[in-house]
Tab-separated table of C-alpha atoms in Angstrom:
chain	number	residue	atom	x	y	z
A	208	MET	CA	26.971	51.648	8.698
A	209	ASP	CA	27.379	48.897	6.132
A	210	TYR	CA	23.877	47.417	5.869
A	211	ARG	CA	25.141	44.572	3.742
A	212	HIS	CA	26.372	42.791	6.875
A	213	ILE	CA	22.992	43.210	8.553
A	214	LEU	CA	21.256	41.634	5.586
A	215	CYS	CA	23.789	38.883	5.100
A	216	ALA	CA	23.204	37.121	8.400
A	217	PRO	CA	19.497	36.304	7.929
A	218	LEU	CA	20.017	35.502	4.268
A	219	CYS	CA	22.809	33.079	5.084
A	220	LEU	CA	20.767	31.487	7.857
A	221	ALA	CA	17.832	31.084	5.482
A	222	ALA	CA	20.063	29.469	2.885
A	223	ALA	CA	21.496	27.074	5.460
A	224	ALA	CA	18.027	26.151	6.674
A	225	ALA	CA	16.861	25.537	3.116
A	226	ALA	CA	19.876	23.327	2.477
A	227	THR	CA	19.067	21.115	5.444
A	228	ALA	CA	15.259	21.142	5.169
A	229	ALA	CA	13.680	17.710	4.941
A	230	SER	CA	12.417	16.854	1.470
A	231	PRO	CA	8.766	15.785	1.224
A	232	TRP	CA	9.612	13.260	-1.526
A	233	LEU	CA	10.957	9.739	-1.385
A	234	HIS	CA	14.732	9.733	-1.154
A	235	ARG	CA	15.983	6.144	-1.298
A	236	LEU	CA	15.005	2.700	-2.556
A	237	TYR	CA	16.352	-0.057	-0.302
A	238	SER	CA	14.934	-3.085	-2.072
A	239	TYR	CA	13.075	-3.916	-5.281
A	240	ARG	CA	11.849	-7.463	-5.739
A	241	PRO	CA	8.889	-7.742	-8.100
A	242	ALA	CA	6.880	-10.891	-8.619
A	243	PRO	CA	6.445	-12.042	-12.241
A	244	GLY	CA	4.152	-9.835	-14.285
A	245	GLN	CA	3.390	-8.298	-17.663
A	246	PHE	CA	5.154	-4.998	-16.881
A	247	VAL	CA	8.228	-6.582	-15.294
A	248	ASN	CA	11.429	-5.855	-17.248
A	249	ASP	CA	9.656	-2.808	-18.754
A	250	LEU	CA	8.915	-0.636	-15.677
A	251	PRO	CA	11.827	-0.119	-15.185
A	252	GLU	CA	13.376	-1.387	-18.403
A	253	HIS	CA	15.840	-4.214	-18.085
A	254	GLU	CA	18.668	-4.098	-20.595
A	255	PRO	CA	20.881	-7.115	-21.329
A	256	GLY	CA	23.442	-7.539	-18.581
A	257	ASP	CA	21.699	-5.350	-16.005
A	258	THR	CA	22.409	-6.599	-12.492
A	259	GLU	CA	20.154	-6.386	-9.453
A	260	THR	CA	22.123	-3.347	-8.282
A	261	GLU	CA	21.636	-1.606	-11.626
A	262	MET	CA	17.903	-2.367	-11.639
A	263	LEU	CA	17.655	-1.006	-8.103
A	264	ALA	CA	19.254	2.237	-9.295
A	265	LYS	CA	16.850	2.463	-12.245
A	266	ALA	CA	13.839	1.914	-10.018
A	267	GLU	CA	15.109	4.443	-7.475
A	268	GLU	CA	15.332	7.092	-10.195
A	269	LEU	CA	11.670	6.450	-11.074
A	270	LEU	CA	10.495	6.756	-7.470
A	271	CYS	CA	12.595	9.379	-5.714
A	272	GLY	CA	13.260	13.110	-5.763
A	273	ASP	CA	9.856	14.383	-6.905
A	274	LYS	CA	6.158	13.780	-6.358
A	275	THR	CA	5.648	11.239	-9.158
A	276	PRO	CA	8.900	10.950	-11.142
A	277	GLY	CA	8.042	7.654	-12.845
A	278	THR	CA	6.393	4.259	-12.526
A	279	VAL	CA	7.714	1.023	-11.033
A	280	THR	CA	5.715	-2.195	-11.272
A	281	LEU	CA	5.628	-4.675	-8.403
A	282	GLY	CA	4.318	-7.519	-10.555
A	283	ALA	CA	1.744	-10.040	-9.355
A	284	TYR	CA	0.916	-10.857	-5.744
A	285	GLY	CA	3.737	-10.305	-3.263
A	286	GLY	CA	6.146	-8.242	-5.359
A	287	TYR	CA	7.470	-5.320	-3.323
A	288	VAL	CA	9.599	-2.234	-2.851
A	289	ILE	CA	11.122	-0.851	0.351
A	290	VAL	CA	11.571	2.921	0.305
A	291	GLY	CA	12.398	5.771	2.653
A	292	PHE	CA	12.684	9.540	2.929
A	293	ASP	CA	15.770	11.549	3.874
A	294	HIS	CA	14.321	11.758	7.391
A	295	PRO	CA	11.995	9.722	9.603
A	296	VAL	CA	8.300	10.363	8.981
A	297	ALA	CA	6.768	11.614	12.226
A	298	ASN	CA	3.502	10.175	13.494
A	299	VAL	CA	1.424	13.326	13.972
A	300	GLU	CA	-1.586	12.689	16.196
A	301	GLY	CA	-4.910	12.823	14.383
A	302	GLN	CA	-3.387	13.395	10.933
A	303	ARG	CA	-2.498	11.331	7.908
A	304	ASP	CA	1.262	11.160	7.702
A	305	PHE	CA	2.382	10.131	4.211
A	306	VAL	CA	1.149	9.165	0.752
A	307	ILE	CA	2.354	6.470	-1.610
A	308	TYR	CA	1.359	7.449	-5.144
A	309	GLY	CA	0.324	4.993	-7.860
A	310	ASN	CA	-1.386	5.075	-11.257
A	311	ALA	CA	-4.938	4.102	-10.250
A	312	PHE	CA	-7.845	5.887	-11.903
A	313	SER	CA	-11.628	5.938	-11.648
A	314	ARG	CA	-13.989	5.622	-14.588
A	315	ASP	CA	-17.047	6.067	-12.369
A	316	SER	CA	-16.553	7.908	-9.074
A	317	SER	CA	-19.974	6.965	-7.740
A	318	SER	CA	-19.270	3.224	-7.937
A	319	ARG	CA	-15.491	3.595	-7.375
A	320	THR	CA	-14.694	1.456	-10.409
A	321	GLY	CA	-11.794	1.770	-12.809
A	322	SER	CA	-8.218	0.581	-12.373
A	323	SER	CA	-7.430	-0.121	-8.729
A	324	GLU	CA	-4.521	-2.452	-7.976
A	325	PRO	CA	-4.160	-2.174	-4.202
A	326	GLY	CA	-0.869	-2.674	-2.448
A	327	ILE	CA	-0.579	-3.244	1.279
A	328	ILE	CA	1.654	-0.755	3.087
A	329	MET	CA	3.948	-1.742	5.933
A	330	VAL	CA	6.129	0.493	8.094
A	331	SER	CA	9.228	0.051	10.217
A	332	GLU	CA	11.130	2.197	12.680
A	333	ASP	CA	14.938	2.055	12.747
A	334	THR	CA	15.060	1.004	16.387
A	335	ASN	CA	18.555	-0.501	16.162
A	336	GLY	CA	19.906	2.645	14.505
A	337	ASN	CA	21.881	0.940	11.735
A	338	GLY	CA	20.065	2.673	8.867
A	339	LEU	CA	18.871	-0.605	7.344
A	340	PRO	CA	15.320	-1.995	7.043
A	341	ASP	CA	15.996	-4.973	9.313
A	342	ASP	CA	13.723	-3.984	12.212
A	343	PRO	CA	10.190	-5.296	12.896
A	344	TRP	CA	7.559	-4.513	10.264
A	345	TYR	CA	3.996	-3.441	10.998
A	346	GLU	CA	1.070	-3.467	8.592
A	347	LEU	CA	-1.075	-0.376	8.224
A	348	ALA	CA	-4.542	-1.801	8.805
A	349	GLY	CA	-6.535	-0.519	5.842
A	350	SER	CA	-10.266	-0.780	5.279
A	351	GLU	CA	-10.128	-4.513	4.445
A	352	TYR	CA	-7.965	-5.615	7.351
A	353	ASN	CA	-10.959	-7.039	9.230
A	354	ASN	CA	-12.739	-8.283	6.106
A	355	PRO	CA	-13.416	-12.004	6.683
A	356	ALA	CA	-12.253	-12.699	3.124
A	357	THR	CA	-8.792	-11.212	3.760
A	358	GLN	CA	-6.146	-13.913	4.297
A	359	HIS	CA	-3.530	-12.793	6.817
A	360	SER	CA	-1.002	-15.613	6.498
A	361	TYR	CA	-0.903	-16.014	2.736
A	362	ARG	CA	2.080	-17.578	0.970
A	363	ILE	CA	2.859	-17.976	-2.707
A	364	THR	CA	5.694	-19.561	-4.690
A	365	TYR	CA	6.337	-18.802	-8.373
A	366	PHE	CA	8.277	-21.274	-10.527
A	367	ARG	CA	10.607	-19.975	-13.227
A	368	PRO	CA	9.566	-21.023	-16.746
A	369	ASP	CA	11.969	-22.789	-19.062
A	370	THR	CA	14.548	-20.527	-20.661
A	371	GLY	CA	13.576	-19.695	-24.230
A	372	ARG	CA	9.945	-20.716	-23.817
A	373	PRO	CA	8.082	-19.383	-26.890
A	374	ALA	CA	5.755	-16.443	-26.313
A	375	ASP	CA	2.902	-18.455	-27.824
A	376	ALA	CA	3.690	-21.744	-26.094
A	377	ASP	CA	0.143	-22.475	-24.936
A	378	PRO	CA	-2.466	-20.139	-26.450
A	379	ASP	CA	-5.947	-20.095	-24.970
A	380	PRO	CA	-8.503	-21.131	-27.617
A	381	ASP	CA	-11.251	-19.173	-25.861
A	382	GLU	CA	-9.280	-15.985	-25.146
A	383	LYS	CA	-7.444	-14.831	-28.246
A	384	TYR	CA	-5.344	-12.300	-26.327
A	385	ILE	CA	-3.786	-14.994	-24.121
A	386	THR	CA	-0.764	-16.488	-25.882
A	387	ASP	CA	0.453	-18.689	-23.021
A	388	ARG	CA	-2.084	-19.763	-20.424
A	389	THR	CA	0.422	-21.925	-18.486
A	390	TYR	CA	3.365	-19.523	-18.610
A	391	ILE	CA	4.494	-19.090	-14.990
A	392	ARG	CA	3.102	-21.569	-12.499
A	393	TYR	CA	2.533	-20.717	-8.859
A	394	THR	CA	1.340	-22.530	-5.744
A	395	THR	CA	-0.273	-21.047	-2.622
A	396	ASN	CA	-1.404	-22.148	0.829
A	397	ASP	CA	-5.014	-21.239	-0.018
A	398	PRO	CA	-7.056	-24.467	-0.280
A	399	ALA	CA	-9.588	-22.686	-2.491
A	400	LYS	CA	-6.875	-21.717	-4.991
A	401	PRO	CA	-3.834	-23.926	-4.377
A	402	GLU	CA	-2.223	-23.241	-7.744
A	403	GLY	CA	-2.524	-21.176	-10.879
A	404	TYR	CA	-0.598	-19.369	-13.606
A	405	VAL	CA	0.575	-15.915	-14.513
A	406	ARG	CA	-0.586	-15.896	-18.132
A	407	ARG	CA	1.155	-14.216	-21.057
A	408	ASN	CA	-0.764	-11.920	-23.399
A	409	THR	CA	-0.314	-10.365	-26.816
A	410	PHE	CA	0.197	-6.852	-25.435
A	411	HIS	CA	3.370	-7.707	-23.505
A	412	THR	CA	5.663	-10.188	-25.191
A	413	GLN	CA	8.831	-9.724	-23.102
A	414	GLU	CA	9.825	-12.112	-20.334
A	415	TYR	CA	7.626	-11.725	-17.245
A	416	TRP	CA	10.174	-13.267	-14.850
A	417	PRO	CA	12.562	-10.588	-13.487
A	418	ALA	CA	15.526	-10.991	-15.831
A	419	TRP	CA	18.083	-10.028	-13.173
A	420	LEU	CA	16.760	-12.891	-11.019
A	421	ALA	CA	17.027	-15.485	-13.795
A	422	ALA	CA	19.289	-17.678	-11.667
A	423	GLU	CA	16.547	-18.166	-9.080
A	424	GLU	CA	14.295	-21.137	-9.791
A	425	THR	CA	11.554	-19.932	-7.452
A	426	LEU	CA	10.360	-16.654	-5.977
A	427	GLU	CA	8.503	-16.802	-2.674
A	428	TYR	CA	6.399	-14.129	-0.980
A	429	LYS	CA	4.158	-13.961	2.053
A	430	GLY	CA	1.822	-11.465	3.653
A	431	ALA	CA	-1.867	-10.672	3.633
A	432	CYS	CA	-3.991	-11.273	0.544
A	433	LEU	CA	-6.995	-9.014	0.016
A	434	PRO	CA	-10.229	-10.245	-1.599
A	435	ASP	CA	-10.478	-9.955	-5.378
A	436	ASN	CA	-11.720	-6.506	-6.368
A	437	TYR	CA	-12.490	-6.993	-10.057
A	438	VAL	CA	-15.904	-7.017	-11.722
A	439	ASN	CA	-16.590	-8.171	-15.277
A	440	ILE	CA	-19.113	-5.694	-16.692
A	441	GLY	CA	-18.785	-6.897	-20.269
A	442	SER	CA	-21.763	-7.959	-22.329
A	443	GLY	CA	-22.528	-9.839	-25.525
A	444	GLY	CA	-19.784	-12.347	-24.877
A	445	SER	CA	-17.086	-9.672	-24.480
A	446	ASP	CA	-15.150	-9.241	-21.240
A	447	LEU	CA	-14.670	-5.822	-19.666
A	448	PHE	CA	-12.971	-5.996	-16.305
A	449	VAL	CA	-12.997	-3.070	-13.887
A	450	GLN	CA	-11.531	-2.992	-10.414
A	451	ARG	CA	-13.311	-1.454	-7.438
A	452	SER	CA	-11.208	0.613	-5.071
A	453	TYR	CA	-11.187	-0.178	-1.369
A	454	GLY	CA	-12.068	2.333	1.338
A	455	TYR	CA	-8.645	3.503	2.498
A	456	GLY	CA	-5.162	2.503	3.518
A	457	TYR	CA	-3.636	1.049	0.329
A	458	ALA	CA	-1.233	2.134	-2.401
A	459	ASP	CA	-2.401	2.383	-6.040
A	460	ASN	CA	-5.983	2.103	-4.825
A	461	ILE	CA	-7.545	5.428	-5.837
A	462	SER	CA	-6.377	8.246	-8.101
A	463	ASN	CA	-3.591	10.429	-6.741
A	464	ASP	CA	-5.747	13.562	-6.652
A	465	GLU	CA	-8.235	11.742	-4.382
A	466	GLU	CA	-5.665	10.028	-2.184
A	467	LEU	CA	-5.634	11.345	1.408
A	468	GLY	CA	-2.695	9.292	2.591
A	469	CYS	CA	-1.967	6.942	5.470
A	470	ASP	CA	-1.853	7.362	9.229
A	471	ILE	CA	1.043	5.662	11.002
A	472	SER	CA	-1.374	5.128	13.896
A	473	TRP	CA	-3.060	2.424	11.784
A	474	ALA	CA	-0.038	0.162	12.379
A	475	VAL	CA	-0.685	-3.295	13.822
A	476	ASP	CA	1.627	-6.162	14.693
A	477	ALA	CA	1.454	-9.710	13.337
A	478	GLN	CA	-1.310	-10.552	15.821
A	479	GLY	CA	-3.395	-7.551	14.791
A	480	ARG	CA	-2.647	-5.564	17.940
A	481	PRO	CA	-2.312	-1.786	17.500
A	482	VAL	CA	1.228	-0.446	17.730
A	483	ARG	CA	2.228	3.041	18.821
A	484	LEU	CA	5.118	4.354	16.737
A	485	GLY	CA	6.694	7.765	17.097
A	486	GLY	CA	7.522	7.644	13.407
A	487	VAL	CA	8.921	5.402	10.684
A	488	HIS	CA	12.104	5.227	8.632
A	489	PHE	CA	11.145	2.519	6.139
A	490	ILE	CA	8.016	1.825	4.086
A	491	LYS	CA	7.268	-1.408	2.257
A	492	VAL	CA	4.597	-1.753	-0.422
A	493	TYR	CA	3.569	-5.073	-1.946
A	494	THR	CA	0.907	-6.211	-4.402
A	495	ALA	CA	-1.946	-7.397	-2.204
A	496	VAL	CA	-4.327	-9.265	-4.518
A	497	ASN	CA	-3.850	-12.434	-6.541
A	498	GLN	CA	-6.247	-12.168	-9.443
A	499	ASP	CA	-6.315	-12.407	-13.224
A	500	CYS	CA	-8.487	-10.015	-15.227
A	501	GLY	CA	-8.679	-11.748	-18.593
A	502	TRP	CA	-7.069	-9.818	-21.420
A	503	ILE	CA	-6.091	-7.048	-18.977
A	504	GLY	CA	-3.776	-9.532	-17.288
A	505	GLU	CA	-2.769	-10.072	-13.686
A	506	THR	CA	-3.328	-7.330	-11.127
A	507	SER	CA	-0.050	-5.629	-10.233
A	508	THR	CA	0.487	-2.675	-7.915
A	509	GLU	CA	2.444	0.184	-9.456
A	510	VAL	CA	4.281	2.790	-7.373
A	511	CYS	CA	4.984	6.245	-8.790
A	512	GLY	CA	6.404	8.156	-5.807
A	513	GLY	CA	5.673	9.166	-2.245
A	514	GLU	CA	5.229	12.224	-0.050
A	515	ASP	CA	5.638	13.061	3.630
A	516	LEU	CA	2.576	15.188	4.407
A	517	HIS	CA	4.329	17.120	7.198
A	518	PRO	CA	8.112	16.933	6.632
A	519	GLU	CA	8.692	19.734	9.141
A	520	ALA	CA	7.186	17.715	12.022
A	521	GLU	CA	9.549	16.597	14.761
A	522	TYR	CA	10.131	12.872	15.104
A	523	THR	CA	10.115	11.443	18.623
A	524	PRO	CA	11.462	7.878	18.821
A	525	THR	CA	9.123	5.235	20.145
A	526	GLY	CA	9.667	4.172	23.743
A	527	GLY	CA	10.374	0.590	22.722
A	528	VAL	CA	8.581	-2.685	23.220
A	529	ASP	CA	6.983	-1.572	26.495
A	530	ALA	CA	5.087	1.141	24.638
A	531	ILE	CA	3.738	-1.445	22.229
A	532	ALA	CA	2.637	-3.784	24.995
A	533	ALA	CA	0.841	-0.931	26.758
A	534	THR	CA	-1.411	-0.191	23.779
A	535	PRO	CA	-5.056	-0.557	24.867
A	536	PRO	CA	-7.514	-2.786	22.973
A	537	ARG	CA	-9.234	-1.277	19.950
A	538	PRO	CA	-12.828	-0.022	20.377
A	539	VAL	CA	-15.676	-2.481	19.823
A	540	ILE	CA	-18.799	-1.601	17.830
A	541	LEU	CA	-21.809	-2.934	19.720
A	542	SER	CA	-24.546	-1.615	17.434
A	543	ALA	CA	-25.352	1.016	14.810
A	544	ALA	CA	-29.096	1.566	14.644
A	545	GLY	CA	-31.710	4.254	15.136
A	546	GLY	CA	-29.222	7.043	14.548
A	547	THR	CA	-26.987	5.896	17.412
A	548	LEU	CA	-23.604	4.192	17.316
A	549	ARG	CA	-22.859	2.264	20.506
A	550	VAL	CA	-19.150	1.749	21.133
A	551	ARG	CA	-17.334	-0.021	23.950
A	552	SER	CA	-13.956	1.456	24.857
A	553	ALA	CA	-11.380	0.307	27.397
A	554	VAL	CA	-9.956	3.803	27.908
A	555	SER	CA	-10.738	7.469	27.391
A	556	ALA	CA	-9.967	8.262	23.771
A	557	GLN	CA	-10.667	10.636	20.927
A	558	ALA	CA	-12.556	8.894	18.128
A	559	ARG	CA	-12.872	10.058	14.550
A	560	ILE	CA	-15.416	8.716	12.099
A	561	TYR	CA	-14.393	8.512	8.431
A	562	SER	CA	-16.500	7.691	5.401
A	563	ALA	CA	-15.470	4.789	3.168
A	564	THR	CA	-13.662	7.296	0.948
A	565	GLY	CA	-11.580	8.549	3.879
A	566	THR	CA	-13.484	11.812	4.457
A	567	ALA	CA	-13.728	12.910	8.092
A	568	ALA	CA	-17.407	12.761	9.097
A	569	ALA	CA	-17.581	13.158	12.886
A	570	LEU	CA	-15.566	13.496	16.079
A	571	ALA	CA	-16.394	12.026	19.495
A	572	LEU	CA	-14.793	11.550	22.906
A	573	LEU	CA	-15.002	8.028	24.297
A	574	GLN	CA	-15.029	7.160	27.980
A	575	PRO	CA	-14.246	3.753	29.512
A	576	GLY	CA	-17.284	1.538	29.067
A	577	ASP	CA	-20.199	1.832	26.628
A	578	ASN	CA	-20.613	5.071	24.674
A	579	ASP	CA	-23.513	6.302	22.519
A	580	ILE	CA	-22.559	8.494	19.543
A	581	ASP	CA	-25.180	10.392	17.563
A	582	ILE	CA	-24.853	9.406	13.881
A	583	SER	CA	-28.318	10.512	12.793
A	584	ALA	CA	-26.850	13.198	10.525
A	585	LEU	CA	-24.638	10.767	8.599
A	586	PRO	CA	-25.772	9.608	5.142
A	587	HIS	CA	-26.309	5.880	4.706
A	588	GLY	CA	-23.103	4.028	3.977
A	589	THR	CA	-20.025	2.329	5.412
A	590	TYR	CA	-17.894	4.186	7.965
A	591	ILE	CA	-14.716	3.671	9.956
A	592	LEU	CA	-14.434	4.551	13.645
A	593	HIS	CA	-10.765	5.282	14.320
A	594	THR	CA	-8.878	5.825	17.581
A	595	ALA	CA	-5.187	5.701	18.442
A	596	ALA	CA	-5.750	2.116	19.604
A	597	GLY	CA	-7.247	0.925	16.322
A	598	SER	CA	-10.200	1.057	13.968
A	599	ALA	CA	-13.582	-0.608	13.546
A	600	LYS	CA	-16.032	-0.624	10.643
A	601	PHE	CA	-19.791	-0.042	10.835
A	602	VAL	CA	-22.701	0.539	8.466
A	603	CYS	CA	-25.070	3.469	8.893
A	604	ARG	CA	-28.557	2.653	7.579
């Protein structure tokens, strides 16, 4: 008997399976539209004559095919990328589904300070089947979604500076590192901060306006704007800005080795109602804060790659709009005192409690009506109660 034929069949099948296996890494960049910023035209590098298509290809090379192949800046508030894998990311019940990697780092893990430039993550399912990101988008409700200081209908417009404006057109007499304090003007719909400027500094002297969009006089973005997360810990008249990371649910928020990823079940529609998705084909990330940190410059989300945490999982398409409408209301926290968390639920549901850092802390089964959960063993701190219908924050004292 020729044993070579016996061995060949499984080997060939294994090779075929390997060839068609879903990659865990990002595969395609559909759109790259950064807002003005100090790293724009550098990450990726714009060379004279580069078109939008060529810049898209450069950015795609820095984001796709490996865990963290490079770095792409999104610029100031609103700048974004739209990316996807070579397969739909399945929504696996009770698990985090994917990670978007950035370049955040912590200088002090206990206070969660360092460089945190959070980007909001949105997801979309290819319900019309055309392979393009033109279907409804849903925000993943991170830890600050219900923060009263978060603005959910924020709009900003940037105005292109004059061509050839000198790098030192308007230096700041009080901040020697700022060479142009009125470089790129913007307006917003926030009455508390209706206008401002992206300022130019000595560390980055190139143009901050995307060079391949030079023909556009304005750039407009809209979305949610998170509260400022910077703290000035300088002393003796010197500024030292650090940025505190948020609890969970954002890109470029905590260091990659601490990042646990995102759960597609966090998705909500424009009215904040939970959405049930079988999986997603497209992921959008945009810079979610509008703040200036002195000589460090504007806060800009950077994206360095992405990973499907279970690429072998089977994707089941969502049942359509009816499935979204049938989503029950999210649980309501009634009280958290005396070692007991009282929760009101509209349906029977499994509830998981996460710490502010995203660590699973407890599991409970909710019944319709009011439920008492024993939290006496939890250390003092902020926690998230999460169910398939949505999340709620509480403080354990």
